[in-house]
Short mmCIF file of C-alpha atoms in Angstrom, two decimals:
data_model
loop_
_atom_site.label_atom_id
_atom_site.label_comp_id
_atom_site.label_asym_id
_atom_site.label_seq_id
_atom_site.Cartn_x
_atom_site.Cartn_y
_atom_site.Cartn_z
CA UNK A 18 -24.46 -53.98 81.58
CA UNK A 19 -24.29 -57.36 79.82
CA UNK A 20 -27.53 -58.95 78.65
CA UNK A 21 -28.62 -62.38 79.98
CA UNK A 22 -28.98 -63.77 76.43
CA UNK A 23 -25.36 -62.90 75.69
CA UNK A 24 -24.22 -64.80 78.80
CA UNK A 25 -26.37 -67.75 77.82
CA UNK A 26 -25.02 -67.71 74.26
CA UNK A 27 -21.43 -67.57 75.53
CA UNK A 28 -22.09 -70.52 77.87
CA UNK A 29 -23.59 -72.54 75.04
CA UNK A 30 -20.54 -71.84 72.83
CA UNK A 31 -18.16 -72.96 75.58
CA UNK A 32 -20.23 -76.10 76.15
CA UNK A 33 -20.19 -76.99 72.43
CA UNK A 34 -16.44 -76.36 72.17
CA UNK A 35 -15.78 -78.52 75.29
CA UNK A 36 -18.03 -81.28 74.00
CA UNK A 37 -16.34 -81.37 70.58
CA UNK A 38 -12.92 -81.37 72.22
CA UNK A 39 -13.99 -84.27 74.43
CA UNK A 40 -15.14 -86.25 71.37
CA UNK A 41 -11.82 -85.59 69.63
CA UNK A 42 -9.85 -86.74 72.71
CA UNK A 43 -11.99 -89.84 73.16
CA UNK A 44 -11.67 -90.90 69.52
CA UNK A 45 -7.95 -90.10 69.39
CA UNK A 46 -7.21 -92.02 72.60
CA UNK A 47 -9.15 -95.00 71.24
CA UNK A 48 -6.95 -94.99 68.13
CA UNK A 49 -3.75 -94.26 70.14
CA UNK A 50 -3.97 -96.21 73.39
CA UNK A 51 -0.64 -94.85 74.67
CA UNK A 52 -1.99 -91.29 74.55
CA UNK A 53 -3.29 -89.62 77.65
CA UNK A 54 -6.03 -87.01 77.81
CA UNK A 55 -3.45 -84.42 78.90
CA UNK A 56 -1.06 -84.71 75.93
CA UNK A 57 -3.95 -85.08 73.49
CA UNK A 58 -5.57 -81.94 74.90
CA UNK A 59 -2.32 -79.97 74.53
CA UNK A 60 -1.90 -81.18 70.95
CA UNK A 61 -5.46 -80.35 69.98
CA UNK A 62 -5.30 -76.88 71.54
CA UNK A 63 -2.05 -76.24 69.68
CA UNK A 64 -3.66 -77.35 66.40
CA UNK A 65 -6.62 -75.03 66.89
CA UNK A 66 -4.41 -72.05 67.82
CA UNK A 67 -2.10 -72.71 64.85
CA UNK A 68 -5.08 -72.75 62.50
CA UNK A 69 -6.31 -69.46 63.98
CA UNK A 70 -2.89 -67.85 63.45
CA UNK A 71 -2.08 -67.57 67.16
CA UNK A 72 1.39 -69.01 66.58
CA UNK A 73 3.05 -68.07 69.89
CA UNK A 74 0.28 -69.72 71.92
CA UNK A 75 0.32 -72.79 69.68
CA UNK A 76 4.09 -73.13 70.08
CA UNK A 77 3.75 -73.04 73.88
CA UNK A 78 1.29 -76.03 73.77
CA UNK A 79 3.54 -78.11 71.52
CA UNK A 80 6.61 -77.30 73.66
CA UNK A 81 4.80 -78.43 76.81
CA UNK A 82 3.81 -81.69 75.16
CA UNK A 83 7.39 -82.41 74.04
CA UNK A 84 8.84 -81.52 77.45
CA UNK A 85 6.28 -83.12 79.77
CA UNK A 86 5.25 -86.16 77.70
CA UNK A 87 8.41 -87.49 75.99
CA UNK A 88 6.81 -90.95 75.57
CA UNK A 89 3.69 -89.60 73.86
CA UNK A 90 2.88 -91.03 70.41
CA UNK A 91 2.16 -87.40 69.47
CA UNK A 92 5.76 -86.35 70.16
CA UNK A 93 6.96 -86.27 66.53
CA UNK A 94 3.80 -84.56 65.30
CA UNK A 95 4.28 -81.91 67.99
CA UNK A 96 7.92 -81.39 66.96
CA UNK A 97 6.93 -81.00 63.31
CA UNK A 98 4.39 -78.35 64.25
CA UNK A 99 7.01 -76.61 66.40
CA UNK A 100 9.08 -76.36 63.21
CA UNK A 101 6.13 -74.69 61.48
CA UNK A 102 5.64 -72.30 64.40
CA UNK A 103 9.31 -71.29 64.50
CA UNK A 104 9.27 -70.64 60.74
CA UNK A 105 6.18 -68.45 61.00
CA UNK A 106 7.76 -66.56 63.89
CA UNK A 107 10.87 -65.83 61.77
CA UNK A 108 13.10 -68.10 63.86
CA UNK A 109 14.59 -70.26 61.09
CA UNK A 110 17.51 -71.62 63.17
CA UNK A 111 15.15 -72.99 65.83
CA UNK A 112 12.94 -74.45 63.13
CA UNK A 113 15.90 -76.18 61.45
CA UNK A 114 17.08 -77.60 64.80
CA UNK A 115 13.74 -79.17 65.74
CA UNK A 116 13.08 -80.51 62.22
CA UNK A 117 16.48 -82.23 62.12
CA UNK A 118 15.51 -84.16 65.25
CA UNK A 119 12.80 -85.93 63.24
CA UNK A 120 15.21 -87.66 60.85
CA UNK A 121 16.04 -90.28 63.50
CA UNK A 122 12.37 -91.44 63.49
CA UNK A 123 10.21 -93.23 60.97
CA UNK A 124 8.78 -90.75 58.46
CA UNK A 125 6.19 -91.34 55.76
CA UNK A 126 7.08 -90.07 52.25
CA UNK A 127 4.52 -87.26 52.57
CA UNK A 128 5.96 -86.08 55.89
CA UNK A 129 9.52 -86.28 54.49
CA UNK A 130 8.59 -83.97 51.61
CA UNK A 131 6.95 -81.54 54.04
CA UNK A 132 10.07 -81.46 56.21
CA UNK A 133 12.42 -81.07 53.22
CA UNK A 134 10.28 -78.20 51.91
CA UNK A 135 10.15 -76.47 55.30
CA UNK A 136 13.93 -76.81 55.71
CA UNK A 137 14.44 -75.27 52.28
CA UNK A 138 12.11 -72.38 53.18
CA UNK A 139 14.04 -71.83 56.43
CA UNK A 140 17.40 -71.68 54.65
CA UNK A 141 15.90 -69.25 52.15
CA UNK A 142 14.85 -67.10 55.13
CA UNK A 143 18.49 -67.25 56.27
CA UNK A 144 19.56 -66.04 52.79
CA UNK A 145 21.36 -69.35 52.17
CA UNK A 146 20.08 -70.29 48.67
CA UNK A 147 22.49 -73.22 48.19
CA UNK A 148 21.19 -75.09 51.23
CA UNK A 149 17.63 -74.19 50.22
CA UNK A 150 18.24 -75.81 46.81
CA UNK A 151 19.73 -78.86 48.54
CA UNK A 152 16.60 -79.53 50.61
CA UNK A 153 14.17 -78.69 47.81
CA UNK A 154 16.10 -81.14 45.64
CA UNK A 155 15.74 -83.91 48.25
CA UNK A 156 12.01 -83.29 48.29
CA UNK A 157 11.81 -83.59 44.49
CA UNK A 158 13.44 -87.04 44.70
CA UNK A 159 10.48 -88.27 46.78
CA UNK A 160 7.91 -88.93 44.09
CA UNK A 161 4.53 -87.39 44.75
CA UNK A 162 2.13 -84.55 43.92
CA UNK A 163 4.34 -81.99 45.73
CA UNK A 164 7.25 -82.35 43.27
CA UNK A 165 5.83 -79.78 40.83
CA UNK A 166 5.52 -77.21 43.62
CA UNK A 167 9.13 -77.85 44.67
CA UNK A 168 10.33 -77.60 41.07
CA UNK A 169 8.64 -74.21 40.86
CA UNK A 170 10.48 -73.13 44.03
CA UNK A 171 13.80 -74.29 42.51
CA UNK A 172 13.18 -72.45 39.23
CA UNK A 173 12.09 -69.26 41.00
CA UNK A 174 15.21 -69.35 43.20
CA UNK A 175 17.62 -70.02 40.31
CA UNK A 176 15.97 -67.24 38.28
CA UNK A 177 17.30 -64.79 40.90
CA UNK A 178 20.90 -65.64 39.95
CA UNK A 179 22.06 -63.16 37.33
CA UNK A 180 25.72 -64.01 36.80
CA UNK A 181 27.10 -66.81 34.67
CA UNK A 182 29.53 -67.70 37.48
CA UNK A 183 26.69 -68.32 39.96
CA UNK A 184 24.79 -70.46 37.46
CA UNK A 185 27.91 -72.52 36.70
CA UNK A 186 28.39 -73.12 40.42
CA UNK A 187 24.78 -74.35 40.77
CA UNK A 188 25.17 -76.55 37.69
CA UNK A 189 28.34 -78.09 39.12
CA UNK A 190 27.06 -78.60 42.68
CA UNK A 191 23.76 -80.17 41.61
CA UNK A 192 24.79 -81.95 38.44
CA UNK A 193 22.29 -84.70 37.63
CA UNK A 194 19.66 -83.16 39.92
CA UNK A 195 16.77 -80.91 38.89
CA UNK A 196 18.52 -77.73 40.10
CA UNK A 197 21.63 -78.57 38.07
CA UNK A 198 19.60 -79.27 34.93
CA UNK A 199 17.70 -76.00 35.25
CA UNK A 200 20.92 -74.01 35.85
CA UNK A 201 22.35 -75.66 32.72
CA UNK A 202 19.29 -74.57 30.75
CA UNK A 203 19.71 -70.98 32.00
CA UNK A 204 23.38 -71.05 30.94
CA UNK A 205 22.35 -72.24 27.47
CA UNK A 206 19.84 -69.40 27.24
CA UNK A 207 22.50 -66.86 28.24
CA UNK A 208 24.87 -68.20 25.62
CA UNK A 209 22.14 -68.09 22.98
CA UNK A 210 21.30 -64.51 23.96
CA UNK A 211 24.95 -63.47 23.59
CA UNK A 212 25.27 -65.28 20.27
CA UNK A 213 22.18 -63.61 18.84
CA UNK A 214 22.83 -60.16 20.29
CA UNK A 215 23.59 -58.69 16.89
CA UNK A 216 20.05 -59.72 15.84
CA UNK A 217 18.47 -58.28 18.99
CA UNK A 218 15.30 -56.19 18.59
CA UNK A 219 15.78 -52.47 18.25
CA UNK A 220 13.54 -51.61 21.20
CA UNK A 221 12.82 -53.23 24.57
CA UNK A 222 9.57 -52.63 26.45
CA UNK A 223 8.94 -53.87 29.98
CA UNK A 224 5.68 -55.49 31.07
CA UNK A 225 4.75 -55.87 34.76
CA UNK A 226 1.45 -57.61 35.47
CA UNK A 227 -0.01 -60.00 38.09
CA UNK A 228 0.59 -63.36 36.40
CA UNK A 229 0.13 -65.40 39.58
CA UNK A 230 -1.98 -65.00 42.69
CA UNK A 231 -5.29 -63.23 43.09
CA UNK A 232 -4.98 -60.97 40.03
CA UNK A 233 -3.67 -63.62 37.62
CA UNK A 234 -6.74 -63.86 35.37
CA UNK A 235 -6.83 -60.06 34.91
CA UNK A 236 -3.09 -59.83 34.26
CA UNK A 237 -3.21 -62.56 31.63
CA UNK A 238 -5.97 -60.73 29.76
CA UNK A 239 -3.94 -57.50 29.58
CA UNK A 240 -0.82 -59.43 28.53
CA UNK A 241 -2.64 -61.11 25.64
CA UNK A 242 -3.72 -57.71 24.33
CA UNK A 243 -0.15 -56.39 24.60
CA UNK A 244 1.34 -59.42 22.84
CA UNK A 245 -1.16 -59.18 19.99
CA UNK A 246 -0.29 -55.51 19.39
CA UNK A 247 3.45 -56.25 19.24
CA UNK A 248 2.98 -59.29 17.01
CA UNK A 249 0.66 -57.67 14.44
CA UNK A 250 3.22 -55.94 12.20
CA UNK A 251 6.16 -58.31 12.67
CA UNK A 252 7.60 -59.42 9.32
CA UNK A 253 7.11 -63.19 8.76
CA UNK A 254 10.01 -65.49 9.70
CA UNK A 255 12.03 -62.58 11.16
CA UNK A 256 12.79 -61.36 14.66
CA UNK A 257 10.48 -58.72 16.09
CA UNK A 258 11.87 -55.19 16.21
CA UNK A 259 10.24 -54.84 19.66
CA UNK A 260 10.90 -57.29 22.48
CA UNK A 261 8.79 -57.62 25.61
CA UNK A 262 10.51 -58.15 28.95
CA UNK A 263 7.65 -59.67 30.99
CA UNK A 264 7.74 -59.76 34.80
CA UNK A 265 5.20 -61.13 37.31
CA UNK A 266 4.18 -58.54 39.92
CA UNK A 267 2.42 -61.22 42.02
CA UNK A 268 0.19 -58.37 43.18
CA UNK A 269 3.01 -57.22 45.49
CA UNK A 270 4.27 -53.61 45.74
CA UNK A 271 7.73 -54.97 46.62
CA UNK A 272 7.82 -57.20 43.51
CA UNK A 273 6.73 -54.25 41.35
CA UNK A 274 9.52 -52.01 42.67
CA UNK A 275 12.08 -54.77 42.17
CA UNK A 276 10.88 -55.41 38.60
CA UNK A 277 10.98 -51.71 37.66
CA UNK A 278 14.51 -51.39 39.04
CA UNK A 279 15.70 -54.46 37.14
CA UNK A 280 13.99 -53.55 33.85
CA UNK A 281 15.37 -50.02 33.90
CA UNK A 282 18.91 -50.73 35.12
CA UNK A 283 19.71 -54.12 33.57
CA UNK A 284 17.36 -54.57 30.63
CA UNK A 285 17.43 -50.89 29.57
CA UNK A 286 13.76 -50.74 28.59
CA UNK A 287 12.37 -47.56 27.04
CA UNK A 288 9.01 -47.82 28.82
CA UNK A 289 7.00 -50.20 30.99
CA UNK A 290 3.43 -51.40 30.41
CA UNK A 291 1.80 -51.97 33.81
CA UNK A 292 1.26 -52.54 36.65
CA UNK A 293 -2.46 -53.29 36.90
CA UNK A 294 -3.59 -53.67 40.53
CA UNK A 295 -4.32 -50.48 42.46
CA UNK A 296 -2.52 -51.63 45.63
CA UNK A 297 0.77 -51.48 43.71
CA UNK A 298 0.16 -47.97 42.36
CA UNK A 299 2.02 -45.80 44.86
CA UNK A 300 5.21 -47.87 44.99
CA UNK A 301 5.26 -48.27 41.19
CA UNK A 302 4.92 -44.56 40.52
CA UNK A 303 7.55 -43.66 43.10
CA UNK A 304 10.07 -46.12 41.69
CA UNK A 305 9.38 -45.11 38.07
CA UNK A 306 10.04 -41.49 39.02
CA UNK A 307 13.36 -42.52 40.58
CA UNK A 308 14.59 -44.50 37.56
CA UNK A 309 12.89 -42.08 35.10
CA UNK A 310 11.10 -44.61 32.90
CA UNK A 311 7.58 -43.93 31.51
CA UNK A 312 4.84 -46.20 32.90
CA UNK A 313 1.75 -46.93 30.79
CA UNK A 314 -0.33 -48.25 33.69
CA UNK A 315 -3.75 -49.89 33.88
CA UNK A 316 -4.73 -48.74 37.40
CA UNK A 317 -8.46 -48.04 37.61
CA UNK A 318 -7.92 -46.06 40.80
CA UNK A 319 -8.28 -42.25 40.81
CA UNK A 320 -4.74 -41.11 41.62
CA UNK A 321 -4.29 -37.96 43.70
CA UNK A 322 -0.56 -38.04 44.52
CA UNK A 323 2.39 -36.60 42.61
CA UNK A 324 3.82 -39.02 40.08
CA UNK A 325 6.82 -37.04 38.85
CA UNK A 326 5.65 -36.90 35.22
CA UNK A 327 6.40 -40.51 34.29
CA UNK A 328 2.91 -41.96 34.84
CA UNK A 329 0.45 -42.40 31.96
CA UNK A 330 -2.78 -43.97 33.15
CA UNK A 331 -4.38 -46.04 30.38
CA UNK A 332 -7.58 -47.02 32.17
CA UNK A 333 -11.09 -45.80 32.81
CA UNK A 334 -11.14 -44.36 36.31
CA UNK A 335 -14.24 -44.16 38.52
CA UNK A 336 -14.36 -40.38 38.03
CA UNK A 337 -14.26 -40.68 34.23
CA UNK A 338 -17.05 -43.25 34.30
CA UNK A 339 -19.30 -41.21 36.59
CA UNK A 340 -18.74 -37.99 34.61
CA UNK A 341 -19.63 -39.67 31.31
CA UNK A 342 -22.65 -41.45 32.79
CA UNK A 343 -24.15 -38.40 34.52
CA UNK A 344 -23.46 -36.18 31.50
CA UNK A 345 -25.44 -38.54 29.27
CA UNK A 346 -28.22 -39.04 31.83
CA UNK A 347 -28.76 -35.28 32.29
CA UNK A 348 -28.04 -33.88 28.82
CA UNK A 349 -29.22 -36.71 26.56
CA UNK A 350 -31.86 -38.54 28.64
CA UNK A 351 -33.19 -35.46 30.44
CA UNK A 352 -33.02 -37.03 33.91
CA UNK A 353 -32.94 -34.71 36.92
CA UNK A 354 -33.79 -37.04 39.83
CA UNK A 355 -31.46 -39.83 40.90
CA UNK A 356 -31.13 -42.50 43.56
CA UNK A 357 -28.24 -44.74 44.57
CA UNK A 358 -28.07 -48.40 45.60
CA UNK A 359 -24.50 -49.25 46.54
CA UNK A 360 -22.48 -52.03 48.21
CA UNK A 361 -21.14 -51.10 51.65
CA UNK A 362 -17.49 -51.43 50.58
CA UNK A 363 -14.64 -49.04 49.71
CA UNK A 364 -15.45 -49.56 46.01
CA UNK A 365 -19.16 -48.86 46.44
CA UNK A 366 -18.64 -45.92 48.80
CA UNK A 367 -16.16 -44.26 46.43
CA UNK A 368 -18.55 -44.49 43.47
CA UNK A 369 -21.46 -43.28 45.63
CA UNK A 370 -19.52 -40.16 46.67
CA UNK A 371 -18.44 -39.39 43.10
CA UNK A 372 -21.99 -39.81 41.78
CA UNK A 373 -23.47 -37.57 44.49
CA UNK A 374 -20.94 -34.84 43.70
CA UNK A 375 -21.42 -35.05 39.95
CA UNK A 376 -25.23 -34.98 40.08
CA UNK A 377 -25.18 -32.02 42.50
CA UNK A 378 -22.74 -30.06 40.32
CA UNK A 379 -25.05 -30.52 37.32
CA UNK A 380 -28.13 -29.31 39.20
CA UNK A 381 -29.70 -32.73 39.70
CA UNK A 382 -31.40 -34.04 42.83
CA UNK A 383 -30.67 -37.17 44.87
CA UNK A 384 -33.94 -38.55 46.26
CA UNK A 385 -32.48 -41.52 48.13
CA UNK A 386 -29.35 -43.49 49.00
CA UNK A 387 -29.48 -47.15 50.10
CA UNK A 388 -26.55 -49.36 51.14
CA UNK A 389 -26.43 -53.15 51.15
CA UNK A 390 -23.81 -55.67 52.26
CA UNK A 391 -21.16 -57.00 49.87
CA UNK A 392 -22.16 -60.66 50.32
CA UNK A 393 -25.91 -60.01 50.21
CA UNK A 394 -28.12 -61.97 47.78
CA UNK A 395 -31.63 -61.00 48.91
CA UNK A 396 -32.34 -57.29 48.40
CA UNK A 397 -36.10 -57.34 49.01
CA UNK A 398 -36.00 -55.36 52.26
CA UNK A 399 -33.88 -52.58 50.75
CA UNK A 400 -36.05 -52.45 47.63
CA UNK A 401 -39.35 -52.33 49.54
CA UNK A 402 -38.00 -49.82 52.06
CA UNK A 403 -36.82 -47.49 49.33
CA UNK A 404 -39.88 -47.57 47.07
CA UNK A 405 -42.42 -47.49 49.91
CA UNK A 406 -41.73 -43.82 50.64
CA UNK A 407 -40.82 -42.66 47.14
CA UNK A 408 -43.57 -44.02 44.88
CA UNK A 409 -44.44 -40.54 43.63
CA UNK A 410 -40.81 -39.52 43.13
CA UNK A 411 -39.35 -42.32 41.08
CA UNK A 412 -40.98 -41.55 37.75
CA UNK A 413 -38.22 -40.47 35.36
CA UNK A 414 -35.58 -41.28 37.97
CA UNK A 415 -32.08 -42.68 37.37
CA UNK A 416 -31.04 -45.47 39.77
CA UNK A 417 -27.25 -45.80 39.97
CA UNK A 418 -25.83 -49.15 41.21
CA UNK A 419 -22.02 -49.50 41.23
CA UNK A 420 -21.44 -53.27 41.38
CA UNK A 421 -20.34 -56.24 39.24
CA UNK A 422 -22.44 -57.66 36.40
CA UNK A 423 -23.46 -60.87 38.22
CA UNK A 424 -24.67 -59.08 41.38
CA UNK A 425 -26.35 -56.38 39.27
CA UNK A 426 -28.26 -59.16 37.53
CA UNK A 427 -29.54 -60.35 40.92
CA UNK A 428 -30.60 -56.85 41.99
CA UNK A 429 -32.35 -55.98 38.71
CA UNK A 430 -34.20 -59.31 38.58
CA UNK A 431 -35.51 -58.71 42.12
CA UNK A 432 -36.55 -55.10 41.40
CA UNK A 433 -38.45 -56.38 38.34
CA UNK A 434 -40.80 -58.37 40.63
CA UNK A 435 -42.24 -55.14 41.99
CA UNK A 436 -43.19 -53.84 38.53
CA UNK A 437 -41.76 -50.37 39.20
CA UNK A 438 -42.22 -48.02 36.25
CA UNK A 439 -40.20 -44.98 35.24
CA UNK A 440 -36.77 -46.09 36.46
CA UNK A 441 -33.63 -45.89 34.35
CA UNK A 442 -30.90 -48.17 35.68
CA UNK A 443 -27.40 -46.68 35.46
CA UNK A 444 -24.10 -48.52 35.90
CA UNK A 445 -20.33 -48.66 35.57
CA UNK A 446 -18.05 -50.64 33.26
CA UNK A 447 -18.30 -53.56 35.70
CA UNK A 448 -21.81 -54.13 34.35
CA UNK A 449 -20.34 -55.20 31.02
CA UNK A 450 -20.37 -58.95 31.59
CA UNK A 451 -22.58 -62.00 30.93
CA UNK A 452 -24.31 -61.90 34.33
CA UNK A 453 -26.12 -58.64 33.54
CA UNK A 454 -28.42 -60.32 31.01
CA UNK A 455 -28.16 -64.02 31.94
CA UNK A 456 -29.07 -63.32 35.60
CA UNK A 457 -30.95 -60.02 35.23
CA UNK A 458 -33.18 -61.29 32.42
CA UNK A 459 -35.96 -58.91 31.43
CA UNK A 460 -35.12 -56.80 34.50
CA UNK A 461 -31.95 -55.63 32.73
CA UNK A 462 -33.84 -54.24 29.73
CA UNK A 463 -33.23 -50.55 28.97
CA UNK A 464 -30.41 -50.35 31.56
CA UNK A 465 -27.53 -48.03 30.67
CA UNK A 466 -23.84 -48.23 31.54
CA UNK A 467 -20.43 -46.99 30.40
CA UNK A 468 -17.35 -48.74 29.07
CA UNK A 469 -14.30 -48.00 26.95
CA UNK A 470 -14.63 -50.96 24.58
CA UNK A 471 -17.51 -52.27 22.48
CA UNK A 472 -16.60 -55.38 20.52
CA UNK A 473 -19.39 -54.95 17.94
CA UNK A 474 -18.21 -51.47 16.98
CA UNK A 475 -18.23 -51.41 13.15
CA UNK A 476 -15.08 -49.27 12.87
CA UNK A 477 -12.22 -50.86 10.94
CA UNK A 478 -9.75 -50.75 13.87
CA UNK A 479 -12.07 -52.47 16.36
CA UNK A 480 -13.35 -55.12 13.93
CA UNK A 481 -9.77 -55.98 12.87
CA UNK A 482 -8.66 -56.21 16.53
CA UNK A 483 -11.58 -58.49 17.45
CA UNK A 484 -10.98 -60.70 14.41
CA UNK A 485 -7.23 -61.08 15.10
CA UNK A 486 -7.82 -61.69 18.80
CA UNK A 487 -10.36 -64.44 18.08
CA UNK A 488 -7.98 -66.02 15.59
CA UNK A 489 -5.09 -65.98 18.07
CA UNK A 490 -6.82 -66.85 21.36
CA UNK A 491 -10.10 -68.54 20.25
CA UNK A 492 -12.28 -66.21 22.29
CA UNK A 493 -13.65 -62.67 22.22
CA UNK A 494 -11.62 -59.83 23.73
CA UNK A 495 -12.99 -57.71 26.57
CA UNK A 496 -12.07 -54.30 27.97
CA UNK A 497 -8.83 -55.37 29.72
CA UNK A 498 -7.51 -56.96 26.53
CA UNK A 499 -8.40 -53.80 24.59
CA UNK A 500 -6.61 -51.57 27.10
CA UNK A 501 -3.48 -53.75 26.92
CA UNK A 502 -3.60 -53.72 23.12
CA UNK A 503 -3.97 -49.93 22.97
CA UNK A 504 -1.15 -49.34 25.47
CA UNK A 505 1.32 -51.41 23.45
CA UNK A 506 0.15 -50.17 20.04
CA UNK A 507 0.34 -46.55 21.21
CA UNK A 508 4.04 -46.99 22.05
CA UNK A 509 4.64 -49.02 18.89
CA UNK A 510 3.29 -46.29 16.62
CA UNK A 511 5.53 -43.71 18.29
CA UNK A 512 8.60 -45.93 17.92
CA UNK A 513 7.74 -46.55 14.25
CA UNK A 514 7.37 -42.90 13.37
CA UNK A 515 9.77 -41.05 15.70
CA UNK A 516 13.47 -41.24 16.43
CA UNK A 517 13.60 -42.34 20.08
CA UNK A 518 16.63 -43.70 21.91
CA UNK A 519 16.02 -42.89 25.60
CA UNK A 520 13.11 -43.15 28.07
CA UNK A 521 13.16 -39.35 28.47
CA UNK A 522 12.70 -38.85 24.72
CA UNK A 523 9.88 -41.37 24.65
CA UNK A 524 8.17 -39.58 27.53
CA UNK A 525 8.14 -36.33 25.54
CA UNK A 526 6.76 -38.08 22.45
CA UNK A 527 3.98 -39.64 24.55
CA UNK A 528 2.92 -36.17 25.69
CA UNK A 529 2.94 -34.87 22.11
CA UNK A 530 0.76 -37.67 20.69
CA UNK A 531 -2.97 -37.00 20.99
CA UNK A 532 -4.36 -38.31 17.70
CA UNK A 533 -4.02 -42.04 18.31
CA UNK A 534 -7.01 -44.16 17.21
CA UNK A 535 -7.35 -46.80 19.91
CA UNK A 536 -9.86 -49.66 20.05
CA UNK A 537 -10.67 -48.60 23.63
CA UNK A 538 -11.10 -44.97 22.58
CA UNK A 539 -7.58 -43.91 23.61
CA UNK A 540 -6.36 -40.77 21.83
CA UNK A 541 -3.40 -39.85 24.03
CA UNK A 542 -2.55 -38.50 27.49
CA UNK A 543 -2.85 -35.04 29.01
CA UNK A 544 -0.13 -33.28 31.04
CA UNK A 545 -1.28 -34.97 34.25
CA UNK A 546 -0.89 -38.40 32.63
CA UNK A 547 -4.60 -39.21 32.46
CA UNK A 548 -5.91 -40.84 29.30
CA UNK A 549 -7.75 -38.75 26.73
CA UNK A 550 -10.69 -40.84 25.51
CA UNK A 551 -14.45 -40.79 25.03
CA UNK A 552 -16.35 -43.56 26.79
CA UNK A 553 -19.16 -45.51 25.14
CA UNK A 554 -22.68 -45.38 26.51
CA UNK A 555 -24.11 -48.89 26.23
CA UNK A 556 -27.72 -50.03 26.59
CA UNK A 557 -29.48 -53.37 26.93
CA UNK A 558 -32.04 -53.72 24.14
CA UNK A 559 -34.02 -56.96 23.67
CA UNK A 560 -31.43 -59.03 25.53
CA UNK A 561 -28.45 -57.57 23.67
CA UNK A 562 -25.94 -54.85 24.56
CA UNK A 563 -25.86 -52.01 22.02
CA UNK A 564 -23.86 -48.81 21.76
CA UNK A 565 -26.12 -45.72 21.81
CA UNK A 566 -23.59 -42.91 22.29
CA UNK A 567 -21.49 -41.42 20.82
#
């Protein structure tokens, strides 16, 4: 049975939508006196549906407008949007046909660039790179802010051509244009590579990281650590004896597989550092097992599937973090009672489950579990609801909160208002960021969390790494940079001390090495490929993070 308020709310929504649509039609018709309410309505409905991703329905509106109102001033705009719809629906030939009809009309420079770009994208969908380059090139000739984006498309497309013959053809066909100039540059680089082959580095290592898209900032941090490790012992004014073949994963499993295949088959790398993002894990491990090249990965995810022996996971997994944290809380801090605040997300739920299991296995007791929403900023109801019924239980209790440092700062600052005594706040490596103290303030005092890297560690290896990183990049390194550095330096030390000529030999040497002294605590890898390392226990003391264990 539907409730009356739901019907009323639905009626109100329809009224508001109709009213807004009427305003749009009125204003548009005032600006375009030849328009009629009918063609304007069709156009506006198509626009809304296209924005919502309902491409088939949007295309039907634009088609009706073109067919039924051929004199409409909206005709060309409708045709352009039909081109977009056809492209999204994987119908490049239809898109090309309708877009070509627009060249007989007056087009603004901005619209011309949009059409040229869309035509290029359609020809790329048809696997016709030469025509794609032709249209991208026409778009570049129209000066404007879009030219850099089109130049990137041209470079990315030409980078897929491997043979000298293909590059010469591009250089000849597009001589004097941007595509021809870039193909000429690639030919020069190939020639230089051939000329200097006798001076080529002894070893090649692949690197696959997200250097564009959503994971770009994380990928760049890992890459900087890797590059610093390779650079450190290079003799001055001489070529490095290790070369890095860097590829952008774009956060895509398909791109990762393609990069692994190319690095193994064509570049003959001995090992690959990366990938980083967990969504690329399964495809990367499968492909590495097929081509039989060791992967030193940075996945934080707990991996439960067979990896064929070529995976070495240089990261701190959720299970490793929870085990170290609970071990310290029980054995060093003497805590036996615990509670959990966690975000209602896959990340939060996974950490909650691991923490429950670990506490139970060690004989501890969970006195409460509270979930909150990922986008929540006010936690007062959850805090009051939890402490209202557990006032007598929370003394000497550990409160585990698996979330990022900025949101942890919010939670701890709000808990501090209630003046709750006897709580020890426990967290993951994601706490290790500026928001913990800058947002949490005094509420973050005495909180405890785990991480693999502590930049103020007095040991010679860590202090030297931090000093060199600051000198090179003008900022302090964090955990991702340290993990990248350790992954590359681990391989470098093996290649310096052992005779290795194949990926299979390097894999065996990786398994034999368990006395490495890494800045992130890395010692080596066990038979399953998991890292062997001791995590740091860190504590906030007087507004400063300090290492308290080991």
